[in-house]
Coordinates of C-alpha atoms in Angstrom, one line a residue:
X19 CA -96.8 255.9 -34.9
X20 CA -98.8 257.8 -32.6
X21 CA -97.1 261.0 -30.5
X22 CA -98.4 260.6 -26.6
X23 CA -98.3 264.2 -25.5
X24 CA -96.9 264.6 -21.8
X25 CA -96.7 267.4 -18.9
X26 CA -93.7 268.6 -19.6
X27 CA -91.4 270.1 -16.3
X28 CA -92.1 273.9 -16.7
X29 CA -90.1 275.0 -13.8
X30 CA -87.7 273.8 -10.8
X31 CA -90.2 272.5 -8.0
X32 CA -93.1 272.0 -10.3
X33 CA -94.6 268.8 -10.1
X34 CA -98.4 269.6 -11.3
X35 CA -100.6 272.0 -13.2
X36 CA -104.0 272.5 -14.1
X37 CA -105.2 272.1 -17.8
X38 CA -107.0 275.5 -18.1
X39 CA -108.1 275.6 -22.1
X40 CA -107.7 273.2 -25.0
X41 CA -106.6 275.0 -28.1
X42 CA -107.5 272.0 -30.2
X43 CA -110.4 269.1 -29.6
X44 CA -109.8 265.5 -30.8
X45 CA -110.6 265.5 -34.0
X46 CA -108.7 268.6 -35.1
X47 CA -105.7 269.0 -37.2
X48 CA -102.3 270.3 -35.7
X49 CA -98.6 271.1 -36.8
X50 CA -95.7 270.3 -34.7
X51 CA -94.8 273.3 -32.1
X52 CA -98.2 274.9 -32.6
X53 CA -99.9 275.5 -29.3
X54 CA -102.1 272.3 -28.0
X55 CA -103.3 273.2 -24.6
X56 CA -102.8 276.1 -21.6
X57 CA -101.8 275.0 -18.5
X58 CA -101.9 276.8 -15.5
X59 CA -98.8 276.5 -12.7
X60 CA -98.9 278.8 -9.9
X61 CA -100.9 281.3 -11.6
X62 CA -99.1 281.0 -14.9
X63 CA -100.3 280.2 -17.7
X64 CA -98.3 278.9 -20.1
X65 CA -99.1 277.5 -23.8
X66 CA -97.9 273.5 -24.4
X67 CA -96.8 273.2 -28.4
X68 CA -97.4 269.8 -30.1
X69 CA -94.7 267.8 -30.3
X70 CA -95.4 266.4 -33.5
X71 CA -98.2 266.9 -36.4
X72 CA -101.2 265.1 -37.4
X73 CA -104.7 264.7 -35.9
X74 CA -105.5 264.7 -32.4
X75 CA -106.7 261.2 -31.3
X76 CA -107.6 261.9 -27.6
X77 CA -107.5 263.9 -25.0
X78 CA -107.3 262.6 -21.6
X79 CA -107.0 265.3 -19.7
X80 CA -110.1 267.6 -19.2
X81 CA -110.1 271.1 -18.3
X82 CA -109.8 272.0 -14.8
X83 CA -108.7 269.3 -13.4
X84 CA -104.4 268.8 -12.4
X85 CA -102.2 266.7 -14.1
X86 CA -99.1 265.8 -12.6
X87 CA -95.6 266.4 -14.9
X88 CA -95.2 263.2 -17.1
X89 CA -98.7 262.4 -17.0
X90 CA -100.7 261.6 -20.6
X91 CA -102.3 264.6 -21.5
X92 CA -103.9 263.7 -25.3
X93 CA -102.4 261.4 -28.3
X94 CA -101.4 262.6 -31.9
X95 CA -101.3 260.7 -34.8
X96 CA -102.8 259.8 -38.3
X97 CA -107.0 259.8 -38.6
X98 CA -107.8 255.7 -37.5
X99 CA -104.7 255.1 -35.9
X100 CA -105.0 252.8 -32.7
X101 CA -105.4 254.7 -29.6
X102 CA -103.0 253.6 -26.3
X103 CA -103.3 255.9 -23.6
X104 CA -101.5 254.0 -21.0
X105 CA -98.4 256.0 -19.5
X106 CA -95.2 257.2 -21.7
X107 CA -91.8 257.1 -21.5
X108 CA -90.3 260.0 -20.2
X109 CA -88.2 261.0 -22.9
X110 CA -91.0 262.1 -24.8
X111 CA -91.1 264.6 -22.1
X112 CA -87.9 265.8 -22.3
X113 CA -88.8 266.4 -26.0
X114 CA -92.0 268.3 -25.5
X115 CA -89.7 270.6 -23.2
X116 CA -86.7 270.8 -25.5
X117 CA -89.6 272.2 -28.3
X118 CA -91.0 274.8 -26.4
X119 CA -87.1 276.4 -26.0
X120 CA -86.6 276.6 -29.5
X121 CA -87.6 279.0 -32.1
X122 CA -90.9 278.2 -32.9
X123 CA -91.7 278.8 -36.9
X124 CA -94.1 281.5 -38.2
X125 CA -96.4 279.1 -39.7
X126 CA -100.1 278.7 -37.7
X127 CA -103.1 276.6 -38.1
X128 CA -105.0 278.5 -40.8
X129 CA -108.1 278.5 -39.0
X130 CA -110.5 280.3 -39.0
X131 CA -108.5 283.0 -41.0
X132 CA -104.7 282.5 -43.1
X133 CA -104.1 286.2 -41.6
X134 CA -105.0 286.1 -38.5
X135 CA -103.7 282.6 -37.7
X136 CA -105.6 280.6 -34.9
X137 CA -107.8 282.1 -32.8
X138 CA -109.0 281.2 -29.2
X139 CA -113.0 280.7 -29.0
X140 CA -112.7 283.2 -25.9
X141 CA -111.3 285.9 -28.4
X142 CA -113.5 285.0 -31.1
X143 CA -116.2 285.9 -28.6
X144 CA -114.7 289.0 -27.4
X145 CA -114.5 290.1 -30.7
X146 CA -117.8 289.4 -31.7
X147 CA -119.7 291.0 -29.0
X148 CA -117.6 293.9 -28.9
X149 CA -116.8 295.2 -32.1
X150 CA -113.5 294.1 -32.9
X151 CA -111.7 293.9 -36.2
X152 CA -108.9 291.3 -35.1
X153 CA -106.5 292.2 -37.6
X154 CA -105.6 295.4 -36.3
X155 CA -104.7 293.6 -32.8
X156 CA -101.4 293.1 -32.2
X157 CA -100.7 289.7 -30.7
X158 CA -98.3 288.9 -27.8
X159 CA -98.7 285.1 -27.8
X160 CA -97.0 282.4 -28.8
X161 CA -96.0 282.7 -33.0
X162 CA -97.7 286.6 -32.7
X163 CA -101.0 284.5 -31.4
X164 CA -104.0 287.3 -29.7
X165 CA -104.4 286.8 -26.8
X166 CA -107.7 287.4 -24.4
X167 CA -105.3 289.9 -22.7
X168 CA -104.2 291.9 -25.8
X169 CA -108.1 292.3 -27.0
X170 CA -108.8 293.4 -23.6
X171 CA -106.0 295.9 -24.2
X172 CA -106.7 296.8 -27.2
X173 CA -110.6 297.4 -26.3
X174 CA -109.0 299.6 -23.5
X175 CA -106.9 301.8 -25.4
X176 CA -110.4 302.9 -27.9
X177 CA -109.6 301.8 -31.3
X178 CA -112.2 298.9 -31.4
X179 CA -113.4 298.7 -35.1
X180 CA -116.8 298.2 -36.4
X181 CA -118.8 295.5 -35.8
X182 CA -118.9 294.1 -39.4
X183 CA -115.6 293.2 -39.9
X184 CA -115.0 291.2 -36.7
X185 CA -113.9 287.2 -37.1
X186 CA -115.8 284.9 -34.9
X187 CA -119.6 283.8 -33.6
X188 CA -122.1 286.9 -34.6
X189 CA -123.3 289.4 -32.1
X190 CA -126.7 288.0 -32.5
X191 CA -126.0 285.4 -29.9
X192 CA -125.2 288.3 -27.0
X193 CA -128.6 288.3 -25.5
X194 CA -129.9 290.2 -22.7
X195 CA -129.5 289.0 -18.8
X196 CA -132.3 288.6 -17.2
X197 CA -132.0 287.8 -13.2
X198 CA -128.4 286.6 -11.7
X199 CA -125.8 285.7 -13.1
X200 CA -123.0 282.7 -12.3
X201 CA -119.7 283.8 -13.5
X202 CA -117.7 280.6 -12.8
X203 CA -114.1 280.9 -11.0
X204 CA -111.2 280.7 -13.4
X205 CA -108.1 278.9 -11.8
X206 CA -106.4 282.0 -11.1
X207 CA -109.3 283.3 -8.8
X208 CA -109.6 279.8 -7.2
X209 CA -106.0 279.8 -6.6
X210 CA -106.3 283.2 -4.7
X211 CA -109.2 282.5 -2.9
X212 CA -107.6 279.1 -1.7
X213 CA -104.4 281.1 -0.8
X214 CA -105.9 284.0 1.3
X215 CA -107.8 281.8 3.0
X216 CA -105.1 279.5 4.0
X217 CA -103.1 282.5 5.2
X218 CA -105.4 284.3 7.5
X219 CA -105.9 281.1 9.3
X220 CA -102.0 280.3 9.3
X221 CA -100.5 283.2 10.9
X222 CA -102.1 286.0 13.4
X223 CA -102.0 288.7 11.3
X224 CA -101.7 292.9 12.8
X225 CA -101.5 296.0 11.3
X226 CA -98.9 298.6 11.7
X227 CA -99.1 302.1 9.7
X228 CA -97.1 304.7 9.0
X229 CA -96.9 308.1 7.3
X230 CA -93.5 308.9 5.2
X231 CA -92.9 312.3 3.8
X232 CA -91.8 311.5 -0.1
X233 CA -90.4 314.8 -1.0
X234 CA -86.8 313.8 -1.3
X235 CA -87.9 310.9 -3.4
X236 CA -90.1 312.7 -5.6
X237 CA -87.1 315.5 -6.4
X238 CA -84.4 312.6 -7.0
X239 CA -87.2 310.8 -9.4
X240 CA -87.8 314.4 -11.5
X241 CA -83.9 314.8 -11.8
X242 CA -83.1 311.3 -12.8
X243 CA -86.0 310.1 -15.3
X244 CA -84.6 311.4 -18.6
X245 CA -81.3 309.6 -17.5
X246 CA -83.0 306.5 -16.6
X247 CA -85.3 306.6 -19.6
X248 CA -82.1 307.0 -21.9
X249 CA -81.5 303.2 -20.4
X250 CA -84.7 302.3 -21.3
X251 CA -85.9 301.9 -18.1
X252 CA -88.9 303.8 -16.7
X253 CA -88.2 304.8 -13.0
X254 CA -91.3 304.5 -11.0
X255 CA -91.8 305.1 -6.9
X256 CA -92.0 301.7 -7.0
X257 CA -88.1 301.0 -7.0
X258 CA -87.8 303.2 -4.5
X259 CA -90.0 301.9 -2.0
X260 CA -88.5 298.1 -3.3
X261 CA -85.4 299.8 -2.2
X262 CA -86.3 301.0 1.0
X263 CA -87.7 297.7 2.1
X264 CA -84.2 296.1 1.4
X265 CA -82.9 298.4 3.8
X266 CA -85.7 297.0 6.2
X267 CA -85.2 294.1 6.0
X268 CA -81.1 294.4 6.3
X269 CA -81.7 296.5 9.4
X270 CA -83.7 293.8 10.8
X271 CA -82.9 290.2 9.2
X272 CA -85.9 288.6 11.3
X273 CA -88.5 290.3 9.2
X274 CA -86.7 288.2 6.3
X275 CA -87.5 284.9 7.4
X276 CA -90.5 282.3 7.8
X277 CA -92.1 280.4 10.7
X278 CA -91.1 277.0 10.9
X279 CA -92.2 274.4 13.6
X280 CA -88.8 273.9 14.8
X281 CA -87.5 277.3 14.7
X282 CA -87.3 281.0 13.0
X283 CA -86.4 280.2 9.2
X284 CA -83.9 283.3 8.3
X285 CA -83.9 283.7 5.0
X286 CA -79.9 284.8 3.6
X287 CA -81.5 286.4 -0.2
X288 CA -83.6 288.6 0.0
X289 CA -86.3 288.2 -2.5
X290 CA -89.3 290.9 -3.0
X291 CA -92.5 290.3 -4.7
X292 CA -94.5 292.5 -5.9
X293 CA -98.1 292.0 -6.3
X294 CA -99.3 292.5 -9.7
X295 CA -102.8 293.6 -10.6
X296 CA -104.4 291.5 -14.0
X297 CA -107.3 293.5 -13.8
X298 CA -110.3 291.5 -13.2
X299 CA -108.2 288.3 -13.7
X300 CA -106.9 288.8 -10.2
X301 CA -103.4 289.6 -9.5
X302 CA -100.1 287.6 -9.3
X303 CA -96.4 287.8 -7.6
X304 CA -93.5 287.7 -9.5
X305 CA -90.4 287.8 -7.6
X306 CA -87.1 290.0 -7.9
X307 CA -84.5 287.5 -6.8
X308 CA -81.2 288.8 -4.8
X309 CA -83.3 292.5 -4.7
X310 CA -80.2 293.3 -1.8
X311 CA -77.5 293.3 -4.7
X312 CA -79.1 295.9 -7.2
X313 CA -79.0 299.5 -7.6
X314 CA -81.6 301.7 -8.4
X315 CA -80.9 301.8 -11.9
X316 CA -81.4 297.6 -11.6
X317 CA -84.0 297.5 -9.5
X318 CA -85.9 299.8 -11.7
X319 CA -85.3 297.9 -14.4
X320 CA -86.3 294.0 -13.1
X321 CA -89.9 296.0 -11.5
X322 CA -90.8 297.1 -15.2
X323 CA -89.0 294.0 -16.9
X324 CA -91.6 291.7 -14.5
X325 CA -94.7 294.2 -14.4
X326 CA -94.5 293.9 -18.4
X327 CA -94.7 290.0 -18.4
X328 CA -97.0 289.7 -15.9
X329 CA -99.4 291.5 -17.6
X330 CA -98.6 290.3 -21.0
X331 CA -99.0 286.7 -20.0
X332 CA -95.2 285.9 -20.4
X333 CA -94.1 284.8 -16.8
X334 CA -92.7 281.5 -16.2
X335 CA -93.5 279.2 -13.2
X336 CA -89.8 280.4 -11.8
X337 CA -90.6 284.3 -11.8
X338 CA -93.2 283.5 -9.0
X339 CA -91.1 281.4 -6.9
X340 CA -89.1 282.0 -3.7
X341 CA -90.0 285.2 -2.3
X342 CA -89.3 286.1 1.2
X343 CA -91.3 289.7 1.4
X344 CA -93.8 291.4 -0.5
X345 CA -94.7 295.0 -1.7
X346 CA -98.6 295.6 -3.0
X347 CA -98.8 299.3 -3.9
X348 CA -102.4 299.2 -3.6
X349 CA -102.3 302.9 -4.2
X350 CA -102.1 303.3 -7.8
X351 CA -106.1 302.6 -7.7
X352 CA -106.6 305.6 -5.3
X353 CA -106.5 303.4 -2.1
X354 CA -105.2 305.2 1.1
X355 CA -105.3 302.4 3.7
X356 CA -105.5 298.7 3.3
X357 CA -104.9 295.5 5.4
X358 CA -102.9 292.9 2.5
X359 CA -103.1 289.7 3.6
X360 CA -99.6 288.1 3.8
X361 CA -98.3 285.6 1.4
X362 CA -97.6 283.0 3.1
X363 CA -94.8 281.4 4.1
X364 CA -93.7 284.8 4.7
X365 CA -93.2 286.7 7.7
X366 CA -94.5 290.3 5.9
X367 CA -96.3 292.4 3.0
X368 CA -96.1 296.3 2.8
X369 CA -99.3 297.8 1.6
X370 CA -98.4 301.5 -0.6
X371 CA -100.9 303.9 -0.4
X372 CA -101.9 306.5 -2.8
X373 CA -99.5 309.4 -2.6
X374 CA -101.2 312.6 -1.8
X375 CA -100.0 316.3 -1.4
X376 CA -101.1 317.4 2.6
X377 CA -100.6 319.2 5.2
X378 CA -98.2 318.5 7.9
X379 CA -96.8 320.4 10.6
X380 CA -92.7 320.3 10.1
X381 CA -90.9 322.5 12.6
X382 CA -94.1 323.7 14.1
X383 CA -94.5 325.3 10.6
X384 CA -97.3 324.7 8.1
X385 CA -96.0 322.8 5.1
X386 CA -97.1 320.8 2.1
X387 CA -96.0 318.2 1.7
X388 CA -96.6 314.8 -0.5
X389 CA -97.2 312.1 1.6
X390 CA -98.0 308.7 1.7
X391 CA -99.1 305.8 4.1
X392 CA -96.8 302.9 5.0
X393 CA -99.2 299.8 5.8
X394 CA -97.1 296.8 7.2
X395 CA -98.9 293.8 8.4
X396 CA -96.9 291.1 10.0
X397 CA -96.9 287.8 11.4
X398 CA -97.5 288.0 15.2
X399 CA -96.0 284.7 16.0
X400 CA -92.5 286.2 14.4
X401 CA -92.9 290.0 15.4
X402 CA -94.4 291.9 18.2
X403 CA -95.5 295.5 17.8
X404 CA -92.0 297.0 18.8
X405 CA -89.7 295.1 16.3
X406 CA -92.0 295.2 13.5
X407 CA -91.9 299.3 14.0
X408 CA -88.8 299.2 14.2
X409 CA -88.9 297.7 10.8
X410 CA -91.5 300.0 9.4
X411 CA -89.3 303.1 10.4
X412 CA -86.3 302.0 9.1
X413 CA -88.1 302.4 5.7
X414 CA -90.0 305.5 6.2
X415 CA -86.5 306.7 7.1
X416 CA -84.9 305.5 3.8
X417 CA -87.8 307.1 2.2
X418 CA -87.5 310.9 3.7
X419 CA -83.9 310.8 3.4
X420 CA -83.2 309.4 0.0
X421 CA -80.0 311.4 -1.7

């Protein structure tokens, strides 16, 4: 009897995602719990296993286009089996999600190489055009699959191989571009776009900057890395500047909340994003939920725990939900100043400059001193100038006299 493959619920308050790449086409072989499809869910991506093996019979639903959870996505069965593609009961969903829990054995389609297990067409290409002998790459996927982001890492770091030993279409087909070119929008980018768009024209936005001093936070980092590192956990500025917005935000609770038609929406947890760069994927916003109940040591911990998924592809829907006020340390690319737009339905982002030794005048003395800019932009219909300085102060404050 034919398996009807269905969205499965991938998170609390996720009712639809976006088919972004078919790991298989009708036609192909599959085993049960090997990866089918990517969906994408609030800039997620995550891999749907089969949930039973044979042949795929149809897919239904095309790339780039939304499905909504418990909808038919494609249909698995024996080669000549009868094809019904009208809708499924939902326990099928439930054990499609109950799959993807689970253990998932080490065996993979064989194709196009019993080492390497299966590889995408996108990596395939990568590898191709630049060099790259896959079985050296280290995969991060679902079952130890590579992923387009673990090439692209592992092209970064300078160990690509040679040419002649790479698995997929030949370089021969990289051609020269003449004229334009029309790089299409992948869902993350059209997501973005869609979402900065919305917020400019949703709230007023302003600007507020400041200038902290971050000597004392750069001596307590230097005398607590070892220790911290001895945890496992690599203490960056960015837990303390995570920190310092807490005590913000507890200072002044109405930069914690969201504009609502009938009222000011204060928000009781407070729940930081932090913008995450992909590199030329774009960037995404996982969330550290209840940030006003950890310590340093904690805090430190959940910004590399969710800057390593992020950017290893291993967020789920939940880790991007719920935030109430967002950090974007646009600094670590050498950015002074910046304007971040705010995500929305939030009242506030903090924009981190680059921090920079300079001179300042500190009991009219000369000193040296490192600094670094504080941009706050805020929602005008929530804050005026006054209270959202007041805001911004209480963190430069935490900042320059962190003990």
């Amino acid at each position: 009897m034919a398996t009807k493959v269905l969205v499965p619920r991938l998170g609390e308050g996720v009712d639809e995602v976006t088919v972004t790449k078919w790991l298989k086409q009708e036609g192909d072989s599959i085993k049960e719990l090997e990866p089918l499809l990517e969906v994408n869910t609030d800039k997620v991506d995550t891999e749907i296993p089969a949930p039973a093996s044979g042949t795929v019979l149809k897919i239904v639903a095309q790339e780039g286009q939304p499905a909504k959870v418990g909808e038919l996505l494609a249909i698995i069965g024996k080669p000549g089996e009868s094809v019904d593609v009208s809708s499924a009961p939902a326990k099928v969903e439930s054990k499609v999600e109950s799959q993807r829990s689970e253990k998932v054995p080490a065996t993979l389609n064989t194709h196009p190489s019993p080492a390497l297990g299966f590889i995408s067409p996108v990596v395939a290409k990568i590898a191709a055009e630049r060099g790259v002998n896959l079985a050296q790459v280290q995969g991060t996927g679902l079952n130890g699959r590579i992923t387009k982001n673990d090439i692209l890492n592992f092209i970064e770091s300078g160990t690509s191989s040679a040419p002649e030993v790479v698995v997929g279409r030949p370089s021969s087909v990289v051609a020269p571009i003449q004229g334009d070119q029309l790089i299409k929008h992948t869902v993350i980018r059209k997501q973005i776009a869609e979402h900065m768009v919305m917020s400019r024209h949703t709230s007023p936005h302003v600007l507020t900057v400041m200038e902290a001093d971050m000597s004392r936070v750069a001596k307590h980092r230097a005398a607590n890395k070892a220790a911290f590192e001895r945890d496992g956990v690599n203490l960056t500025f960015t837990a303390y500047f995570m920190m310092a917005i807490v005590a913000g935000l507890k200072a002044y609770p109405n930069v914690n909340s969201s504009w609502t038609d009938e009222g000011l929406l204060i928000h009781k947890a407070i729940n930081l994003g932090m913008a995450t760069s992909l590199g030329e994927e774009g960037l995404i916003v996982p969330v550290i939920k209840g940030a006003d109940n950890l310590s340093l040591l904690a805090m430190a911990r959940m910004v590399n725990d969710l800057a390593n998924r992020a950017r290893s592809k291993k967020l789920q829907p939940d880790d991007v939900k719920g935030g109430t006020f967002t950090l974007t340390n646009h600094g670590i690319s050498g950015s002074l100043f910046a304007f971040p737009v705010i995500n929305q339905p939030q009242c506030g982002i903090l924009g981190v400059g680059a921090m920079q030794k300079r001179v300042v005048v500190i009991d009219d003395a000369i000193a040296i001193r490192p600094m670094v800019y504080l941009s706050f932009v805020f929602d005008h219909r929530i804050l005026d100038g006054a209270s959202a300085d007041w805001f911004l102060m209480k963190v430069k404050e935490t900042l320059e006299n962190w003990s």
